[in-house]
């Protein structure tokens, strides 16, 4: 929580105004932010200075891990974050690759589970990682990436948090996640939750102890229509202590994640929070 608030204040104090072509809005922007989460110590990085809908963030992560390509699939598991990008993004609506309502194209989880090579063969990146880590193997390339420049035109949105690298040290598993762009008031708490849960979940199904998760952000920004709410409301609130996360111990395999796991298998204990803040969302 402290890291989050410090980044918000840093953007306000040091940020530079940058125009964003996609949204037509200006962003107060800083370059290079580094956060870390102690998964071993179960310090769940959930924002307390406003209500955070963490279950939607976990649902979105589950959709990525399953390779979902439709906003309808995400809605079915409790996540509405893809509705606008799938159905209100003007450039995507006019794209001949779009298959119809709710189609997201080849983004995020599709790349993670069905990376398409030039010869037409398909690579399941996540399965390779889970298989290796389950055997105690770290080939220094246990990398899950959603960033495929050759297929940007086949999806509604380039990935923001795009690459996750898993590293084994003895029986302890670490994660380094890379994010090219971050809407700090709205997106970052989702992203924090997802980085934390991704490490905790993969450690659990591969039989390792979780270590720390390192979250590296290149471009961290606050949109101009979010600034007043962040500066004059959220940053004026006193944070509560960090809550803890428990994950259903019956989740033991990638197949479990693919078939029956839901947000009900994740419980946050001791979550105190201030009122929700309705930050504008930029499509």
Short mmCIF file of C-alpha atoms in Angstrom, two decimals:
data_model
loop_
_atom_site.label_atom_id
_atom_site.label_comp_id
_atom_site.label_asym_id
_atom_site.label_seq_id
_atom_site.Cartn_x
_atom_site.Cartn_y
_atom_site.Cartn_z
CA UNK A 1 0.00 0.00 0.00
CA UNK A 2 2.83 2.38 0.86
CA UNK A 3 4.52 1.71 -2.49
CA UNK A 4 1.29 2.45 -4.34
CA UNK A 5 0.70 5.76 -2.58
CA UNK A 6 4.33 6.81 -3.01
CA UNK A 7 4.08 6.20 -6.76
CA UNK A 8 0.86 8.21 -6.98
CA UNK A 9 2.51 11.12 -5.15
CA UNK A 10 5.64 10.84 -7.31
CA UNK A 11 3.56 11.17 -10.48
CA UNK A 12 1.87 14.29 -9.09
CA UNK A 13 5.17 15.82 -7.95
CA UNK A 14 7.45 14.83 -10.84
CA UNK A 15 5.16 13.88 -13.72
CA UNK A 16 5.29 15.45 -17.17
CA UNK A 17 2.18 15.99 -19.27
CA UNK A 18 2.13 13.70 -22.32
CA UNK A 19 -0.61 13.49 -24.94
CA UNK A 20 -2.06 10.04 -25.66
CA UNK A 21 -3.14 9.49 -29.25
CA UNK A 22 -5.37 6.48 -28.59
CA UNK A 23 -7.54 8.16 -25.95
CA UNK A 24 -7.15 11.79 -27.04
CA UNK A 25 -6.32 12.74 -23.44
CA UNK A 26 -3.25 14.03 -21.65
CA UNK A 27 -1.50 11.96 -18.98
CA UNK A 28 0.73 13.09 -16.13
CA UNK A 29 3.58 10.64 -16.64
CA UNK A 30 6.77 9.27 -15.05
CA UNK A 31 9.15 6.68 -16.45
CA UNK A 32 10.39 3.64 -14.49
CA UNK A 33 8.57 2.47 -11.40
CA UNK A 34 9.53 -0.64 -9.44
CA UNK A 35 7.31 -2.34 -6.88
CA UNK A 36 7.75 -5.60 -5.01
CA UNK A 37 5.34 -7.84 -3.16
CA UNK A 38 6.23 -10.22 -0.36
CA UNK A 39 4.18 -13.26 -1.28
CA UNK A 40 6.07 -15.42 1.22
CA UNK A 41 5.02 -13.03 3.99
CA UNK A 42 1.43 -12.91 2.67
CA UNK A 43 1.31 -9.13 2.47
CA UNK A 44 -1.45 -8.84 -0.12
CA UNK A 45 -1.00 -5.55 -2.07
CA UNK A 46 -4.59 -4.40 -2.02
CA UNK A 47 -5.38 -0.68 -2.04
CA UNK A 48 -7.20 0.38 1.13
CA UNK A 49 -7.66 4.11 0.44
CA UNK A 50 -10.59 3.14 -1.80
CA UNK A 51 -12.61 -0.02 -2.19
CA UNK A 52 -10.89 -2.41 -4.58
CA UNK A 53 -12.85 -5.05 -6.47
CA UNK A 54 -10.09 -7.62 -6.24
CA UNK A 55 -12.25 -10.56 -7.35
CA UNK A 56 -12.63 -9.01 -10.80
CA UNK A 57 -8.83 -8.74 -11.02
CA UNK A 58 -8.46 -12.41 -10.10
CA UNK A 59 -11.19 -13.37 -12.57
CA UNK A 60 -9.34 -11.52 -15.33
CA UNK A 61 -6.12 -13.38 -14.46
CA UNK A 62 -7.96 -16.71 -14.60
CA UNK A 63 -9.27 -15.76 -18.05
CA UNK A 64 -5.74 -15.02 -19.22
CA UNK A 65 -4.46 -18.34 -17.89
CA UNK A 66 -7.27 -20.12 -19.74
CA UNK A 67 -6.55 -18.31 -23.00
CA UNK A 68 -9.91 -16.54 -23.28
CA UNK A 69 -10.54 -14.39 -26.37
CA UNK A 70 -14.06 -13.10 -25.73
CA UNK A 71 -15.41 -10.46 -23.36
CA UNK A 72 -18.39 -12.80 -22.83
CA UNK A 73 -16.06 -15.44 -21.38
CA UNK A 74 -14.63 -12.89 -18.97
CA UNK A 75 -18.10 -11.67 -17.95
CA UNK A 76 -19.12 -15.25 -17.20
CA UNK A 77 -16.41 -15.54 -14.55
CA UNK A 78 -16.99 -12.10 -13.01
CA UNK A 79 -14.83 -9.68 -15.00
CA UNK A 80 -16.24 -6.79 -17.06
CA UNK A 81 -12.98 -5.03 -17.93
CA UNK A 82 -12.94 -6.23 -21.55
CA UNK A 83 -16.44 -5.11 -22.54
CA UNK A 84 -15.34 -1.65 -23.70
CA UNK A 85 -12.17 -2.68 -25.50
CA UNK A 86 -13.99 -5.46 -27.33
CA UNK A 87 -17.11 -3.50 -28.25
CA UNK A 88 -16.43 0.25 -28.06
CA UNK A 89 -12.91 0.59 -29.48
CA UNK A 90 -13.44 2.33 -32.82
CA UNK A 91 -10.29 1.02 -34.46
CA UNK A 92 -11.12 -2.55 -33.45
CA UNK A 93 -14.76 -2.29 -34.55
CA UNK A 94 -13.54 -1.47 -38.04
CA UNK A 95 -10.89 -4.17 -38.09
CA UNK A 96 -11.67 -7.00 -40.56
CA UNK A 97 -10.06 -9.47 -38.13
CA UNK A 98 -12.85 -8.87 -35.56
CA UNK A 99 -15.19 -11.86 -35.47
CA UNK A 100 -18.19 -10.06 -34.01
CA UNK A 101 -19.62 -8.91 -30.68
CA UNK A 102 -17.35 -9.43 -27.66
CA UNK A 103 -14.44 -10.72 -29.76
CA UNK A 104 -11.09 -9.54 -28.40
CA UNK A 105 -8.87 -11.16 -30.99
CA UNK A 106 -5.42 -12.61 -30.34
CA UNK A 107 -4.56 -10.76 -27.15
CA UNK A 108 -3.15 -11.63 -23.73
CA UNK A 109 -4.07 -15.21 -22.81
CA UNK A 110 -4.44 -16.30 -26.44
CA UNK A 111 -0.74 -15.52 -26.92
CA UNK A 112 0.14 -17.23 -23.63
CA UNK A 113 -1.65 -20.46 -24.51
CA UNK A 114 -1.65 -20.46 -28.35
CA UNK A 115 1.41 -18.56 -29.60
CA UNK A 116 1.38 -19.01 -33.37
CA UNK A 117 4.69 -19.57 -35.16
CA UNK A 118 5.28 -18.63 -38.80
CA UNK A 119 4.99 -22.29 -39.82
CA UNK A 120 1.53 -22.55 -38.23
CA UNK A 121 2.63 -24.52 -35.19
CA UNK A 122 1.26 -23.52 -31.78
CA UNK A 123 3.19 -23.11 -28.53
CA UNK A 124 1.53 -23.30 -25.12
CA UNK A 125 3.92 -21.11 -23.12
CA UNK A 126 2.16 -21.55 -19.79
CA UNK A 127 2.10 -25.34 -19.96
CA UNK A 128 5.83 -25.47 -20.69
CA UNK A 129 6.53 -23.27 -17.65
CA UNK A 130 4.31 -25.29 -15.32
CA UNK A 131 5.74 -28.61 -16.58
CA UNK A 132 9.32 -27.40 -16.08
CA UNK A 133 8.77 -25.85 -12.67
CA UNK A 134 6.91 -28.96 -11.48
CA UNK A 135 10.09 -30.93 -12.26
CA UNK A 136 12.31 -28.37 -10.52
CA UNK A 137 13.64 -27.07 -13.85
CA UNK A 138 14.47 -23.41 -14.46
CA UNK A 139 16.13 -22.99 -17.86
CA UNK A 140 16.38 -19.20 -17.38
CA UNK A 141 13.66 -18.93 -19.96
CA UNK A 142 10.54 -19.70 -17.92
CA UNK A 143 8.85 -16.75 -19.60
CA UNK A 144 5.18 -16.13 -20.27
CA UNK A 145 4.78 -13.29 -22.77
CA UNK A 146 1.67 -11.82 -24.33
CA UNK A 147 3.67 -9.36 -26.46
CA UNK A 148 3.55 -10.43 -30.11
CA UNK A 149 4.17 -7.45 -32.44
CA UNK A 150 3.44 -9.61 -35.48
CA UNK A 151 -0.17 -10.01 -34.34
CA UNK A 152 -1.03 -6.62 -32.85
CA UNK A 153 -3.38 -6.04 -35.79
CA UNK A 154 -5.32 -9.18 -34.83
CA UNK A 155 -6.38 -7.95 -31.40
CA UNK A 156 -8.31 -5.10 -29.79
CA UNK A 157 -5.49 -3.92 -27.51
CA UNK A 158 -1.74 -4.30 -27.16
CA UNK A 159 -0.91 -5.91 -23.81
CA UNK A 160 0.02 -3.49 -21.02
CA UNK A 161 1.44 -5.96 -18.50
CA UNK A 162 3.05 -8.13 -21.13
CA UNK A 163 5.71 -10.50 -19.78
CA UNK A 164 6.18 -12.65 -16.67
CA UNK A 165 9.49 -14.38 -15.87
CA UNK A 166 9.57 -17.16 -13.25
CA UNK A 167 12.81 -17.96 -11.44
CA UNK A 168 13.67 -20.84 -9.11
CA UNK A 169 16.17 -20.51 -6.28
CA UNK A 170 16.23 -23.85 -4.48
CA UNK A 171 12.62 -24.60 -3.58
CA UNK A 172 11.55 -20.95 -3.70
CA UNK A 173 9.82 -19.43 -6.74
CA UNK A 174 10.15 -15.78 -7.74
CA UNK A 175 8.35 -13.74 -10.38
CA UNK A 176 9.36 -10.65 -12.34
CA UNK A 177 6.53 -8.97 -14.25
CA UNK A 178 7.00 -6.27 -16.87
CA UNK A 179 4.44 -3.60 -17.74
CA UNK A 180 4.88 -1.13 -20.59
CA UNK A 181 2.02 1.18 -19.60
CA UNK A 182 -0.01 1.65 -16.43
CA UNK A 183 -3.15 3.65 -15.66
CA UNK A 184 -2.23 4.09 -12.00
CA UNK A 185 -5.57 5.17 -10.45
CA UNK A 186 -7.61 2.44 -12.16
CA UNK A 187 -5.31 -0.27 -13.48
CA UNK A 188 -2.44 -0.58 -11.03
CA UNK A 189 -4.37 -2.19 -8.19
CA UNK A 190 -5.70 -4.78 -10.64
CA UNK A 191 -2.15 -5.37 -11.84
CA UNK A 192 -0.72 -5.62 -8.32
CA UNK A 193 -3.30 -8.22 -7.38
CA UNK A 194 -2.62 -10.21 -10.56
CA UNK A 195 1.16 -10.25 -10.13
CA UNK A 196 0.81 -11.39 -6.52
CA UNK A 197 -1.79 -14.06 -7.28
CA UNK A 198 0.08 -15.33 -10.35
CA UNK A 199 3.17 -16.10 -8.26
CA UNK A 200 1.16 -17.58 -5.39
CA UNK A 201 -0.90 -19.76 -7.72
CA UNK A 202 1.97 -21.05 -9.88
CA UNK A 203 4.05 -21.77 -6.78
CA UNK A 204 1.15 -23.77 -5.33
CA UNK A 205 0.50 -25.90 -8.43
CA UNK A 206 4.20 -26.59 -9.04
CA UNK A 207 5.03 -27.49 -5.44
CA UNK A 208 7.26 -24.56 -4.50
CA UNK A 209 7.35 -21.92 -1.81
CA UNK A 210 6.55 -18.44 -3.13
CA UNK A 211 9.23 -15.78 -2.73
CA UNK A 212 8.88 -12.19 -3.89
CA UNK A 213 7.17 -10.80 -6.95
CA UNK A 214 8.90 -7.90 -8.68
CA UNK A 215 6.69 -5.56 -10.71
CA UNK A 216 8.45 -3.28 -13.20
CA UNK A 217 6.51 -0.49 -14.91
CA UNK A 218 7.93 1.59 -17.76
CA UNK A 219 5.29 4.31 -18.24
CA UNK A 220 3.19 5.08 -15.15
CA UNK A 221 0.54 7.75 -15.60
CA UNK A 222 -2.56 9.49 -14.29
CA UNK A 223 -5.06 10.75 -16.89
CA UNK A 224 -5.99 14.41 -16.65
CA UNK A 225 -9.62 13.58 -15.79
CA UNK A 226 -8.42 11.38 -12.89
CA UNK A 227 -5.96 13.82 -11.34
CA UNK A 228 -8.31 15.78 -9.09
CA UNK A 229 -9.82 12.63 -7.55
CA UNK A 230 -6.37 11.17 -6.90
CA UNK A 231 -4.80 14.35 -5.51
CA UNK A 232 -7.73 15.73 -3.52
CA UNK A 233 -9.55 12.58 -2.44
CA UNK A 234 -7.59 9.33 -2.45
CA UNK A 235 -4.23 10.71 -1.33
CA UNK A 236 -5.92 12.56 1.55
CA UNK A 237 -7.11 9.29 3.10
CA UNK A 238 -5.26 7.34 5.77
CA UNK A 239 -4.45 3.77 4.64
CA UNK A 240 -5.49 0.70 6.62
CA UNK A 241 -3.19 -2.29 7.34
CA UNK A 242 -2.60 -4.73 4.47
CA UNK A 243 -4.98 -7.71 4.32
CA UNK A 244 -4.00 -11.32 3.67
CA UNK A 245 -4.97 -13.72 0.89
CA UNK A 246 -5.85 -17.40 1.21
CA UNK A 247 -6.05 -19.70 -1.80
CA UNK A 248 -7.98 -22.98 -1.86
CA UNK A 249 -5.34 -25.69 -1.21
CA UNK A 250 -7.28 -28.08 -3.46
CA UNK A 251 -5.97 -26.17 -6.48
CA UNK A 252 -3.12 -28.47 -7.46
CA UNK A 253 -2.69 -28.35 -11.23
CA UNK A 254 -2.99 -26.27 -14.37
CA UNK A 255 -5.98 -28.42 -15.32
CA UNK A 256 -7.71 -27.31 -12.11
CA UNK A 257 -7.21 -23.67 -13.12
CA UNK A 258 -8.56 -24.41 -16.58
CA UNK A 259 -11.66 -26.27 -15.47
CA UNK A 260 -13.18 -25.46 -12.09
CA UNK A 261 -11.30 -22.73 -10.20
CA UNK A 262 -13.35 -19.58 -9.55
CA UNK A 263 -12.97 -16.37 -7.59
CA UNK A 264 -14.65 -18.16 -4.67
CA UNK A 265 -11.39 -20.10 -4.23
CA UNK A 266 -9.63 -16.88 -3.17
CA UNK A 267 -10.46 -15.20 0.12
CA UNK A 268 -9.12 -11.93 1.45
CA UNK A 269 -8.93 -11.69 5.24
CA UNK A 270 -8.86 -8.43 7.18
CA UNK A 271 -9.66 -6.07 4.31
CA UNK A 272 -10.56 -2.60 5.60
CA UNK A 273 -11.13 0.11 3.01
CA UNK A 274 -12.45 3.57 2.33
CA UNK A 275 -15.35 4.30 -0.01
CA UNK A 276 -15.01 3.47 -3.69
CA UNK A 277 -13.86 6.20 -6.11
CA UNK A 278 -15.35 6.30 -9.61
CA UNK A 279 -12.29 7.09 -11.71
CA UNK A 280 -12.97 7.70 -15.43
CA UNK A 281 -11.89 4.83 -17.72
CA UNK A 282 -10.19 5.63 -21.02
CA UNK A 283 -10.83 3.30 -23.95
#
